[in-house]
Structures are given as structure tokens and as C-alpha cells.
XYZ file of C-alpha atoms in Angstrom:
688
model
C 53.942 205.761 3.247
C 51.509 204.066 0.890
C 52.559 206.319 -1.995
C 56.207 205.595 -1.242
C 55.512 201.887 -1.226
C 53.763 202.008 -4.585
C 56.695 203.942 -6.023
C 59.091 201.299 -4.686
C 57.005 198.578 -6.286
C 57.117 200.440 -9.604
C 60.879 200.878 -9.302
C 61.341 197.213 -8.462
C 59.201 196.199 -11.437
C 61.082 198.503 -13.788
C 64.453 197.284 -12.442
C 63.429 193.679 -13.060
C 62.274 194.464 -16.592
C 65.447 196.379 -17.408
C 67.649 193.638 -15.996
C 65.862 190.908 -17.894
C 65.901 192.902 -21.146
C 69.607 193.698 -20.860
C 70.378 190.101 -19.978
C 68.443 188.712 -22.911
C 70.217 190.989 -25.383
C 73.611 189.909 -24.025
C 73.511 186.274 -25.088
C 77.260 185.830 -24.874
C 77.457 186.499 -21.130
C 75.479 183.857 -19.233
C 77.325 184.689 -16.018
C 76.110 188.276 -16.163
C 72.593 186.988 -16.730
C 72.746 184.953 -13.524
C 74.200 187.880 -11.565
C 71.519 190.258 -12.813
C 68.770 187.789 -11.991
C 70.147 187.288 -8.490
C 70.347 191.061 -7.965
C 66.765 191.495 -9.145
C 65.475 188.838 -6.762
C 67.444 190.352 -3.872
C 66.146 193.839 -4.588
C 62.588 192.583 -4.813
C 62.933 190.770 -1.490
C 64.317 193.865 0.237
C 61.601 196.107 -1.152
C 58.877 193.654 -0.148
C 60.080 193.951 3.444
C 59.238 197.674 3.405
C 55.616 197.255 2.347
C 52.938 198.589 4.697
C 49.204 198.349 4.822
C 47.704 201.504 3.363
C 44.401 200.792 5.069
C 45.774 201.615 8.539
C 44.708 204.961 10.003
C 47.175 207.713 10.831
C 46.471 207.399 14.552
C 47.282 203.703 14.610
C 50.665 204.395 13.012
C 51.648 206.991 15.656
C 53.201 205.421 18.799
C 51.278 205.998 21.990
C 54.473 206.926 23.850
C 55.359 209.808 21.535
C 55.556 213.215 23.255
C 53.337 215.754 21.510
C 55.066 219.114 21.951
C 52.439 220.919 19.874
C 50.053 220.899 22.835
C 51.008 223.136 25.738
C 49.620 220.898 28.459
C 52.138 220.180 31.244
C 50.223 217.285 32.768
C 49.758 215.644 29.408
C 53.381 216.212 28.438
C 54.558 214.783 31.764
C 52.445 211.661 31.331
C 53.718 211.246 27.793
C 57.297 211.703 29.020
C 56.871 209.029 31.680
C 55.337 206.656 29.170
C 58.153 207.367 26.713
C 60.797 206.709 29.393
C 59.092 203.472 30.411
C 58.995 202.351 26.789
C 62.711 203.104 26.366
C 63.589 201.139 29.504
C 61.467 198.206 28.400
C 63.100 198.228 24.958
C 66.581 198.381 26.517
C 65.765 195.488 28.832
C 64.368 193.476 25.957
C 67.520 194.168 23.961
C 69.704 192.972 26.818
C 67.642 189.805 27.160
C 68.352 188.928 23.545
C 72.071 188.491 24.324
C 72.271 188.100 28.120
C 70.846 184.727 29.128
C 71.677 185.016 32.825
C 68.302 186.446 33.872
C 66.043 184.901 31.234
C 67.928 181.908 29.817
C 66.884 180.186 26.651
C 66.483 176.430 26.335
C 70.184 175.771 25.705
C 71.361 177.881 28.626
C 68.746 176.335 30.887
C 69.847 172.816 29.870
C 73.496 173.692 30.474
C 72.729 175.072 33.931
C 70.775 171.944 34.892
C 73.507 169.624 33.709
C 76.371 171.483 35.406
C 74.479 171.445 38.682
C 73.820 167.699 38.336
C 77.475 166.920 37.525
C 78.703 168.998 40.451
C 76.473 167.130 42.907
C 77.322 163.805 41.275
C 81.092 164.257 41.660
C 80.739 165.466 45.255
C 78.795 162.423 46.486
C 79.727 158.757 46.746
C 78.045 156.630 44.092
C 78.244 153.388 42.131
C 78.090 152.837 38.378
C 77.312 149.985 35.989
C 78.366 150.313 32.353
C 77.961 148.281 29.199
C 79.527 149.112 25.831
C 78.391 147.664 22.494
C 80.000 148.007 19.091
C 78.584 148.338 15.607
C 79.978 149.156 12.184
C 78.295 150.617 9.097
C 79.534 151.715 5.666
C 80.829 155.259 5.836
C 78.625 156.430 2.957
C 75.086 155.169 2.582
C 74.098 153.629 -0.716
C 71.390 156.241 -1.381
C 73.521 159.229 -0.367
C 74.454 161.986 -2.797
C 78.095 161.189 -1.986
C 77.715 157.536 -2.990
C 80.330 156.710 -5.608
C 82.535 159.651 -4.617
C 85.890 159.378 -2.855
C 87.175 161.536 -0.067
C 89.797 164.156 -0.842
C 92.504 162.225 1.009
C 91.704 159.032 -0.850
C 91.707 160.879 -4.181
C 95.153 162.365 -3.505
C 96.490 158.958 -2.495
C 95.078 157.405 -5.647
C 96.635 160.181 -7.757
C 99.983 159.471 -6.138
C 99.719 155.737 -6.801
C 98.567 156.359 -10.347
C 101.476 158.678 -11.073
C 103.996 156.204 -9.654
C 102.453 153.431 -11.722
C 102.800 155.552 -14.858
C 106.436 156.232 -14.006
C 107.141 152.527 -13.495
C 105.364 151.619 -16.736
C 107.329 154.297 -18.598
C 110.590 152.989 -17.138
C 109.716 149.439 -18.187
C 108.836 150.727 -21.659
C 112.205 152.496 -21.936
C 114.033 149.378 -20.757
C 112.179 147.277 -23.323
C 112.958 149.825 -26.050
C 116.626 149.919 -25.045
C 116.737 146.119 -25.080
C 115.195 146.047 -28.557
C 117.649 148.672 -29.778
C 120.535 146.730 -28.266
C 119.397 143.528 -29.985
C 119.353 145.415 -33.278
C 122.862 146.685 -32.698
C 124.034 143.163 -31.886
C 122.504 141.826 -35.111
C 124.220 144.531 -37.126
C 127.562 143.970 -35.413
C 127.353 140.204 -35.837
C 127.498 140.526 -39.625
C 131.167 141.548 -39.476
C 132.341 138.454 -37.569
C 132.668 134.800 -38.547
C 129.487 132.854 -38.089
C 130.702 130.690 -35.198
C 131.859 133.673 -33.079
C 129.595 136.353 -34.470
C 127.071 136.836 -31.631
C 129.552 136.413 -28.761
C 131.886 139.000 -30.206
C 128.990 141.262 -31.154
C 127.624 141.244 -27.598
C 131.051 142.128 -26.251
C 131.375 144.990 -28.711
C 127.925 146.419 -27.942
C 128.405 146.113 -24.159
C 131.731 147.910 -24.387
C 130.160 150.671 -26.451
C 127.261 150.972 -24.037
C 129.569 151.169 -21.031
C 131.629 153.831 -22.782
C 128.472 155.782 -23.560
C 127.113 155.536 -20.005
C 130.378 156.635 -18.439
C 130.933 159.507 -20.855
C 130.256 162.364 -18.395
C 131.973 165.723 -18.596
C 133.934 167.312 -15.771
C 130.691 168.635 -14.218
C 129.045 165.194 -14.167
C 126.632 165.638 -17.119
C 126.294 163.343 -20.126
C 126.135 164.316 -23.749
C 122.440 165.212 -23.334
C 123.064 167.530 -20.385
C 121.709 165.257 -17.604
C 123.487 163.795 -14.582
C 123.372 160.179 -13.452
C 120.035 160.806 -11.703
C 118.396 162.228 -14.825
C 118.366 165.942 -13.852
C 119.930 168.849 -15.740
C 121.999 171.665 -14.231
C 118.776 173.453 -13.161
C 117.426 170.402 -11.351
C 114.753 169.350 -13.894
C 114.287 166.012 -15.637
C 113.534 165.365 -19.293
C 109.834 166.096 -18.745
C 110.536 169.473 -17.146
C 109.793 168.562 -13.506
C 112.042 168.703 -10.465
C 112.244 166.089 -7.714
C 109.273 167.675 -5.903
C 106.970 167.444 -8.931
C 107.042 171.169 -9.760
C 107.157 172.122 -13.401
C 109.840 174.372 -14.832
C 107.314 176.928 -16.084
C 105.752 177.503 -12.660
C 109.188 177.810 -11.041
C 110.250 180.371 -13.629
C 107.185 182.444 -12.817
C 108.022 182.252 -9.120
C 111.615 183.335 -9.714
C 110.499 186.264 -11.844
C 108.015 187.447 -9.214
C 110.461 187.118 -6.300
C 113.629 188.303 -8.045
C 113.383 191.897 -6.915
C 113.043 191.180 -3.190
C 116.000 189.482 -1.548
C 115.620 190.747 2.036
C 116.386 188.224 4.747
C 113.335 189.235 6.781
C 110.950 188.065 4.058
C 112.865 184.897 3.162
C 110.652 182.485 5.079
C 107.475 184.210 3.884
C 108.616 184.054 0.278
C 109.583 180.424 0.721
C 106.109 179.531 1.975
C 104.463 181.635 -0.704
C 106.597 179.965 -3.348
C 105.545 176.535 -2.137
C 101.894 177.540 -2.180
C 102.157 179.058 -5.642
C 104.180 176.054 -6.772
C 101.135 173.799 -6.378
C 100.092 173.054 -9.926
C 96.323 172.891 -9.557
C 95.787 172.685 -13.290
C 98.219 169.779 -13.493
C 96.436 167.984 -10.658
C 93.103 168.404 -12.400
C 94.547 167.066 -15.644
C 96.042 164.083 -13.828
C 92.701 163.435 -12.161
C 90.894 163.529 -15.517
C 93.447 161.159 -17.048
C 93.126 158.790 -14.108
C 89.339 158.724 -14.363
C 89.592 158.130 -18.112
C 91.893 155.139 -17.592
C 89.566 153.698 -14.960
C 86.607 154.070 -17.311
C 88.552 152.403 -20.112
C 89.581 149.519 -17.844
C 86.116 149.191 -16.316
C 87.423 149.711 -12.778
C 84.920 150.804 -10.148
C 85.818 153.808 -7.988
C 85.591 151.978 -4.672
C 87.980 149.268 -5.892
C 90.371 151.475 -7.878
C 92.836 152.024 -5.061
C 93.175 148.265 -4.598
C 94.379 147.688 -8.164
C 97.689 149.529 -7.984
C 100.826 147.469 -7.341
C 103.270 148.141 -4.531
C 103.731 147.788 -0.803
C 101.698 150.925 -0.040
C 98.659 149.455 -1.768
C 98.974 146.255 0.237
C 99.119 148.306 3.418
C 96.043 150.283 2.382
C 94.124 147.101 1.602
C 94.674 145.952 5.183
C 92.550 148.853 6.492
C 89.877 149.238 3.828
C 86.605 147.469 4.576
C 84.059 146.583 1.937
C 80.334 146.632 2.745
C 80.382 142.838 2.819
C 83.228 142.841 5.334
C 81.405 145.364 7.492
C 78.296 143.192 7.512
C 80.315 140.092 8.378
C 82.086 141.907 11.230
C 78.756 142.846 12.766
C 77.342 139.348 12.351
C 80.310 137.383 13.694
C 82.106 139.727 16.097
C 80.361 142.898 17.267
C 76.985 141.236 17.769
C 78.372 139.018 20.552
C 80.954 141.427 22.006
C 80.371 143.628 25.067
C 82.657 145.477 27.470
C 81.140 145.627 30.969
C 82.267 147.354 34.137
C 81.182 148.149 37.685
C 82.659 151.014 39.705
C 82.539 152.433 43.201
C 83.506 156.090 43.515
C 84.526 157.538 46.910
C 85.242 161.258 46.580
C 86.093 161.811 50.248
C 88.835 159.183 50.152
C 89.726 160.104 46.545
C 89.336 156.465 45.498
C 87.886 154.732 42.465
C 87.432 150.955 42.480
C 86.388 149.173 39.280
C 86.171 145.817 37.561
C 86.376 145.706 33.764
C 85.236 142.704 31.773
C 85.771 141.932 28.086
C 83.031 139.426 27.208
C 82.399 137.510 24.014
C 79.399 135.185 24.079
C 78.321 133.451 20.877
C 76.399 130.229 20.173
C 79.673 128.314 19.812
C 82.122 130.020 22.187
C 82.079 131.991 25.410
C 85.022 133.900 26.898
C 85.540 136.607 29.507
C 88.593 138.581 30.571
C 88.125 140.391 33.880
C 90.535 142.957 35.349
C 89.915 144.521 38.789
C 91.530 147.949 39.099
C 91.595 150.485 41.938
C 93.037 154.013 42.085
C 93.904 155.666 45.389
C 94.996 159.266 44.876
C 95.507 159.888 48.578
C 98.142 157.153 48.840
C 99.377 157.643 45.256
C 98.834 153.952 44.567
C 97.210 151.673 42.026
C 95.972 148.160 42.797
C 95.375 145.627 40.046
C 94.580 141.960 39.664
C 97.189 140.760 37.150
C 95.686 137.308 36.627
C 94.493 138.121 33.119
C 97.875 139.639 32.270
C 100.002 136.779 33.592
C 100.133 134.824 30.306
C 101.424 137.910 28.507
C 103.967 138.613 31.258
C 105.104 134.996 31.165
C 105.846 135.263 27.456
C 107.957 138.386 27.927
C 109.662 137.614 31.252
C 109.013 134.016 32.326
C 111.744 134.063 34.980
C 110.119 136.778 37.088
C 106.465 135.857 36.488
C 105.098 134.068 39.553
C 102.754 131.139 39.307
C 99.234 131.448 40.806
C 100.217 129.138 43.666
C 103.161 131.412 44.544
C 100.968 134.502 45.043
C 99.676 135.178 48.556
C 96.945 137.445 47.113
C 95.401 137.898 43.706
C 95.933 141.692 43.730
C 99.162 143.684 43.532
C 99.644 147.246 44.781
C 102.019 149.664 43.077
C 102.855 153.069 44.540
C 104.378 156.039 42.788
C 108.092 156.491 43.509
C 109.100 158.923 46.229
C 110.881 161.052 43.639
C 107.506 161.816 42.034
C 105.292 162.139 45.103
C 107.818 164.444 46.747
C 107.438 166.857 43.853
C 103.648 167.029 43.959
C 101.120 164.754 45.706
C 98.698 162.862 43.492
C 95.817 164.207 45.595
C 96.654 167.696 44.336
C 96.531 166.456 40.753
C 93.191 164.770 41.459
C 91.668 167.986 42.806
C 93.039 169.922 39.852
C 91.521 167.507 37.325
C 88.089 167.434 39.000
C 87.968 171.222 39.234
C 89.211 171.601 35.655
C 86.479 169.286 34.361
C 83.709 171.342 35.926
C 85.210 174.734 35.091
C 85.913 173.741 31.494
C 82.383 172.525 30.870
C 81.026 175.711 32.456
C 82.916 177.793 29.869
C 81.572 175.897 26.869
C 79.018 177.643 24.692
C 75.352 176.955 25.551
C 74.776 175.938 21.927
C 76.611 172.670 22.676
C 73.882 171.737 25.205
C 70.311 170.972 24.275
C 67.287 169.485 25.995
C 65.900 166.450 24.166
C 62.524 164.788 24.043
C 62.716 161.434 25.868
C 59.124 160.297 25.473
C 60.195 157.583 23.001
C 63.574 156.878 24.629
C 63.562 153.308 25.907
C 66.722 153.757 28.002
C 65.183 156.818 29.685
C 62.157 154.747 30.703
C 64.409 152.009 32.101
C 66.292 154.407 34.392
C 63.193 156.449 35.289
C 64.452 159.774 33.937
C 62.293 162.875 33.752
C 64.497 164.854 31.371
C 67.713 164.528 29.375
C 70.426 166.890 28.174
C 72.414 166.257 25.009
C 76.015 167.471 24.717
C 77.711 167.236 21.331
C 81.495 166.939 21.106
C 82.933 167.064 17.616
C 86.536 167.799 16.773
C 86.057 171.492 17.481
C 84.303 171.009 20.821
C 86.726 168.269 21.898
C 89.737 170.427 21.106
C 88.266 173.391 22.920
C 87.561 171.207 25.959
C 91.137 169.873 25.907
C 92.555 173.383 25.729
C 90.450 174.569 28.667
C 91.364 171.476 30.703
C 95.094 172.032 30.158
C 94.855 175.681 31.159
C 92.731 174.993 34.242
C 94.982 172.165 35.455
C 98.172 174.171 34.976
C 96.615 177.157 36.769
C 95.596 174.961 39.727
C 99.084 173.465 39.964
C 100.637 176.915 39.746
C 98.356 178.058 42.572
C 99.470 175.083 44.690
C 103.126 175.974 44.077
C 102.553 179.613 44.988
C 100.790 178.612 48.217
C 103.704 176.342 49.228
C 106.865 178.326 48.387
C 109.009 176.454 50.921
C 108.392 173.134 49.137
C 109.252 174.463 45.710
C 112.517 176.416 45.420
C 113.311 178.288 42.245
C 115.419 175.458 40.842
C 112.686 172.836 41.225
C 111.996 170.949 37.993
C 108.230 170.948 38.532
C 108.086 174.666 39.233
C 110.064 175.418 36.086
C 107.900 173.099 33.981
C 104.612 174.579 35.243
C 105.938 178.098 34.648
C 106.778 177.178 31.050
C 103.330 175.669 30.507
C 101.720 178.819 31.882
C 103.861 180.866 29.522
C 102.868 178.718 26.543
C 99.197 178.954 27.532
C 99.344 182.696 26.921
C 100.175 182.093 23.281
C 96.927 180.400 22.278
C 93.255 180.255 23.097
C 91.251 177.128 23.805
C 89.291 177.539 20.579
C 92.580 177.308 18.670
C 92.982 173.703 19.785
C 89.513 172.985 18.424
C 90.398 174.610 15.105
C 93.614 172.572 15.010
C 91.722 169.330 15.508
C 89.316 170.371 12.762
C 92.284 170.864 10.454
C 93.710 167.480 11.415
C 90.340 165.863 10.788
C 90.086 167.596 7.404
C 93.447 166.407 6.073
C 93.752 163.063 7.884
C 91.936 159.863 6.945
C 89.813 159.776 10.091
C 86.873 161.608 11.614
C 85.553 161.383 15.153
C 82.798 162.767 17.304
C 80.961 161.684 20.417
C 77.519 162.570 21.698
C 76.631 162.421 25.385
C 73.107 162.068 26.773
C 72.720 162.809 30.490
C 69.479 161.578 32.114
C 68.175 163.495 35.149
C 65.291 163.060 37.540
C 62.891 165.756 38.711
C 65.403 167.108 41.242
C 68.184 167.317 38.618
C 70.013 164.306 40.012
C 72.114 162.398 37.499
C 70.603 158.941 36.936
C 72.383 157.643 33.851
C 74.542 158.548 30.908
C 74.641 157.325 27.335
C 77.677 158.024 25.157
C 77.878 157.412 21.425
C 81.346 157.590 19.857
C 81.684 157.525 16.050
C 85.104 156.866 14.517
C 85.754 156.209 10.843
C 86.368 157.674 7.423
C 85.890 157.022 3.749
C 89.498 155.873 3.610
C 88.641 152.884 5.800
C 85.259 152.483 4.168
C 83.411 152.133 7.459
C 82.343 153.973 10.575
C 82.561 152.226 13.928
C 80.144 153.225 16.658
C 80.695 152.576 20.357
C 77.526 152.887 22.434
C 78.225 153.015 26.166
C 75.328 153.054 28.640
C 76.043 153.821 32.310
C 73.581 153.575 35.214
C 74.175 155.157 38.613
C 71.631 153.253 40.706
C 72.321 150.774 43.504
C 69.813 148.203 42.219
C 71.711 147.658 38.957
C 74.996 147.578 40.867
C 73.878 144.972 43.400
C 72.529 142.512 40.847
C 75.465 142.754 38.444
C 77.618 139.633 38.121
C 80.862 141.634 38.496
C 79.973 143.161 41.873
C 81.100 140.107 43.946
C 84.509 140.228 42.259
C 84.789 143.909 43.158
C 84.095 143.106 46.813
C 86.567 140.196 46.784
C 89.287 142.398 45.336
C 88.865 145.675 47.225
C 86.234 145.111 49.900
C 86.738 145.243 53.666
C 87.326 141.467 53.831
C 89.634 141.359 50.818
C 93.152 139.998 51.527
C 96.009 142.464 51.614
C 97.513 143.133 48.235
C 101.043 142.092 47.363
C 103.585 144.904 47.581
C 104.400 145.483 43.930
C 107.176 147.967 44.696
C 109.010 145.382 46.820
C 108.542 142.813 44.073
C 110.027 145.195 41.505
C 112.875 146.124 43.875
C 113.699 142.434 44.351
C 113.835 141.990 40.594
C 116.119 145.018 40.255
C 118.442 143.678 42.950
C 118.589 140.334 41.215
C 119.322 142.040 37.908
C 122.074 144.092 39.554
C 123.650 140.978 41.068
C 123.518 139.242 37.719
C 125.083 142.300 36.106
C 127.895 142.353 38.656
C 128.472 138.639 38.162
C 128.548 139.174 34.433
C 131.169 141.913 34.689
C 133.168 139.835 37.168
C 133.111 137.002 34.667
C 134.319 139.385 31.977
C 137.187 140.473 34.245
C 138.080 136.842 34.961
C 138.082 135.992 31.267
C 140.195 139.071 30.523
C 142.678 138.151 33.285
C 142.847 134.575 32.007
C 143.511 135.857 28.505
C 146.294 138.141 29.728
C 147.849 135.249 31.682
C 147.683 133.006 28.637
C 149.343 135.664 26.491
C 152.056 136.188 29.117
C 152.649 132.429 29.323
C 153.008 132.307 25.576
C 155.592 135.094 25.697
C 157.535 133.287 28.394
C 157.384 130.049 26.406
C 158.655 131.845 23.323
C 161.616 133.223 25.303
C 162.604 129.801 26.713
C 164.645 128.712 23.695
C 166.706 131.927 23.616
C 167.566 132.599 27.281
C 167.808 129.108 28.801
C 166.252 127.331 31.696
C 166.859 128.899 35.125
C 166.481 125.736 37.143
C 162.926 126.453 38.284
C 159.842 125.319 36.414
C 158.088 128.572 37.257
C 160.855 131.043 36.254
C 162.563 131.959 33.026
C 165.577 134.237 32.543
C 164.935 137.048 30.107
C 167.601 138.771 28.112
C 167.594 141.777 30.405
C 167.883 139.606 33.536
C 170.795 137.624 32.022
C 172.688 140.803 31.198
C 172.192 142.146 34.715
C 173.513 138.872 36.211
C 176.592 138.968 33.995
C 177.400 142.533 35.021
C 177.048 141.612 38.708
C 179.496 138.721 38.365
C 182.023 140.936 36.597
C 181.751 143.545 39.363
C 182.443 140.921 42.042
C 185.542 139.659 40.125
C 186.959 143.165 39.990
C 186.611 143.512 43.742
């Protein structure tokens, strides 16, 4: 093979020389020169991979497991056959190990297995948790980044839109000024034909009459003498510059009509419509507008980061409310985020399906200190939620002061609300709880091992504080988050469908829940979980926001979950900043017992805590009062209506008093019909 290798080297050398020579002679094709150079480098790289060492002996190049059929020795051939079979089996097993990580997992698969086992044990056992969240903001693009001074695609499109509208407004103002100047000239010319004292008044009247006649001079189709309607579009829908109301030029639309003229089938109508819209995007026009915009900014000396703030209009004012400058970001960290923390303590009871927590919003600075604390408990077995509304009372008092009790009127500082019977009769909340817990574990188990990675915690200060032996990092970007959401939805709907199938007597065919779950299951067949991730990626690409969160799970030597650290990043170039939420959670009893919120948790939901107020009864009492007030209101309307009818009837009677006479009773009047009937009766009696 040494001779073959030397020939390949010679061929590679000759191919490089020929490519370079042909490229040099063709000076007018620099693109071809680059292509030829790239091909030469690729060919050289491929040929270098086939080089062998010519110094190796022939025996060393022959595999030891090769069967030598030239020797008629049965024992030797049998030994060679066994060795060859063993080598094939070993190669097949090695090949399977490259792609099947179940028997010999790599680092990612091993980290995923450890973490799933830790989460499963963690959710199955009762535990406590102490969390603290801190906030920080940084400019979205660093000053020394290659993207510094560049705008995001969304921000560029928005700036192009504002720039185009500004040009249109300036052009309209220019036309109005030109029309005003032309009108003044016409007035001056018309004033020469009138006496001096009445010249300008009469001239203005003459010019205004002529202008009104000219404006209203439309033909029977609604077009003026120039062929445009009152909105400035011709019979084809284009303005004077050749663009329609969607910004498409007349030339591009003509090309689309020519290309689609021969195919008028109804089946391809929607496809042609979409294709026409895609082809109607004038990329060249957008590039020209972008170049013109950049030229105007350079002429005006406007910096790129401040350009979007300079355009007039309500949209610009709205944009300025969200954009943060580097100075504003620094001030927000110094005066707000530095002193702000969100703390919580929790007690999780999986057997009772209960979660009891206290959340605290704390702001402690050198000049002010404030804390808002909200105890909250969820009981999925009883389908109830218990909350301490003390922190929410001021807000409730502003919205509904009549039904907001004072602190002295409350027998307990917690209120319990249960789900209505109409909901719990459909499906118990305990079933939903089991479905969510199972879906969480099953969904994470289906994620790719590449999302999980073991990290080095030797320099991790938080790992030393909790006494962790190892840590697993799980990255959730838009793709991973969407995939997780899709798997959760499918797993939950499948669990609920299984519950319905196992209890057919409780769910007839006309049940709303059964029909809804069946529809969800049907829709789930039309997409895969990865499609949700791709959709979120698309949303993140075209929307002015990006998000991702990174989870670090800290384990001990027995793979028991000790702590968790979550970092959530939300921001975009449109806002000019990226906000980071760092949440650290510890699952040890020592941190729970010494936390300042733990006594409030015991006072609210402990064994000695007073019974909570029945929130459903409180709401029912309010509804009854509202119903009584509504009935009283309608009764009042009926009384007013009856009084109005009586007043109208009294007026009619009073109007008839002068014509028919007084009947001798203050409360009765004789109408015309009654008088006629009385006269006829008297005549009948006289005849008898």
C-alpha cells in the first residue's frame, strides 16, 4: 500500500498545482478561485487520512483472526475460525455499545439515571424545603462582544417600520406645505382682478371654491382626473409610488400574476396565496430601505442604540417604556435588586397529598425595610386551598370594601376555599395530582441524555454549604422547555383517559370531561413533543424575548437530593437587558428549623393552628346578599314602573274631566263610552 500512497500524494500534489494554476489564470472569477482552493484542501485532507507507514512488515498488517485457507490443517483452521468468530462478536458488541447506553452508559446517561432516581425518591418521601431567590440584571450585549453596536432582527424591522412611517409623514407635510404655497400664489394672482379693499377676501373665496370643485370632481367610478380615488389608489389598487396598501410594489405583483396565471385550480388556491405572499416580500427593497436608514442616521449623528428612541409617535413612546440603557440597568441593580429577595419555606406530605408553604417578598435596604408574607396550603385530597389573606386585604378593600372584613371581624387569619361540587364530581383533584406527578417523572425520563451532564463542584460554594458529593446540570432552553411541555400534556391526558376507562360508570358517553379528554387525545396524535419545542424556538426567534433556565441538582453519596439551584434568564436586545433569577433551595431540616418563616408556617397550618374560616360559606353569603339586592332592585323598578303607569292614567282621567263631567265621586270620572251606555239604558227603560 506504500506505492499506492505515494501515487495518491503525487495525484494530490498535481491536483493542487493544476487548481492553483487554473485559478490564477482566471482573474475575473474570484469565487471560482475560492471554490477550487477549498476543493484542493478537502482532497488533501481526505488523502492524508489514507496514508500508512511503509515501514510496517507484511505480517503486522495481516489480522491475527484471518482464516488461512491455503494451509490444509483442520486444527489450525478451526482455531482460526473460533478466533475470527470471537472477533466478529466483540466488534458487534462494541458497535452496539456506541449507540446503546443501557449496558455501558456514558457520562450523560449515567448523570440522567442518577438524577431520575433521586427525584423519584424525593417525591415519594416527606420533606421540607427552604428557598431564596435573588435578582440581577445585565446589559443584553456585552461591551466587548462582536455583536456590540448591532441590533436584533426584530428591533431592526421595527426601526424600519418607524422610519418608513416618518418618511411618509414628512412627505405628507411637504405636500401640504407645497399646496399651501401654491394656494397662496393663486390667491395673489386672483386678488389683482378685484378692488384693493375686497381683493384678498374675494380671492380666497374664489380659490376655495375652485379647490372644492377640483377635489369633488370624481367620475362615475369614483376616480379623479388623475385616475386615483379619494384614498389615493388607482383602479388596480396602487398609489402614486406604485405600492399597494400592504407595501408590495406593482412590479413584483405583476411577476406573481404572470407566474400564477395558468393555474386556477381551487385545490392549489391556498398554496398559491401563501407562495404569492412569500414571493411578494421585496427583499431588495428592504435592503435599500435599511441602507437609506443607516445613511440618515450617520448624517444626523444618531447612535444605533438610541435611534429607535428618536422617532415620533405613540409606538415609540411605548417602546421607550421597556428599553433599558446600561445606566438604568446599573441603577436597578444598585437600588432595587441588591436589596430584594423572595423567600419561602415548604412542607411536602406526599401521603396526604398536601403542600404547605409560606412565601415572603422582602426588601431590606439601609433606609427602608418591608416584608409581605403569604401562607398558602394545597390539599389535593380534599380539593381545597387555604390562604392567609392578610396581605391581600388592602387590595380587596379597594375593589370591594363592603364585603372585606376587618381584622377584628375574622375568627381566624386563614381562609379555606374548596372546589365546587360541579368540578370535583367530574374528576377528583387527587387524580389530577397523581397524573401530574407521574407525568413529571415520565417526561423527564424521555428527555435526551444530552440535556443532562455531571459538573465539577470542587469550586462550588453552594455545594460545600449543603454537603453535596456530586451535581447534575439540566439545561432547559426554548426547545427543551417546549418538548417537556408537550410530553407533560400527553402524559397527563393519557393518565386521565386511563382513569376514565377504569371508571366507566362514573363517566357516561355524554360527560363533558370524557368528551374533552377524548378530543385532547385525538389532538395529541397530530403532533410530537419535539414539535412544541420547535414552535417555541420559532416564537423566540421572531419575538422580542428569549428565555432559558438551568437547573443544578446536588446529590449526596447515596444519590439523595440535597439541594437545587435554578438560574432563569429572561431578556432580549429589544429591552436592552437580561434579567436573571437565581433560586437556591435546600432540603435539610436544619435550614428549615432555623428559618424565620417556619413559626408562621406552624401558626397557619400546624396541629395547634385555629380552624380556618369557611371561604365557600363566606362567598355564598355574599352571593345571597347580592341576589337579595338584585331582587330589591327589580322590585323597585317594578314599583317605579307601576307609579309611572298610575301617573299617566291619572293624567288621562284629568284630561277627560272637562269633556265628560263630574260623576259625583272624587274617585270616579265618566268617560264618553260610559255616558253613552247610560243614555241608552235610560232610553230602554222609557220605552218599557
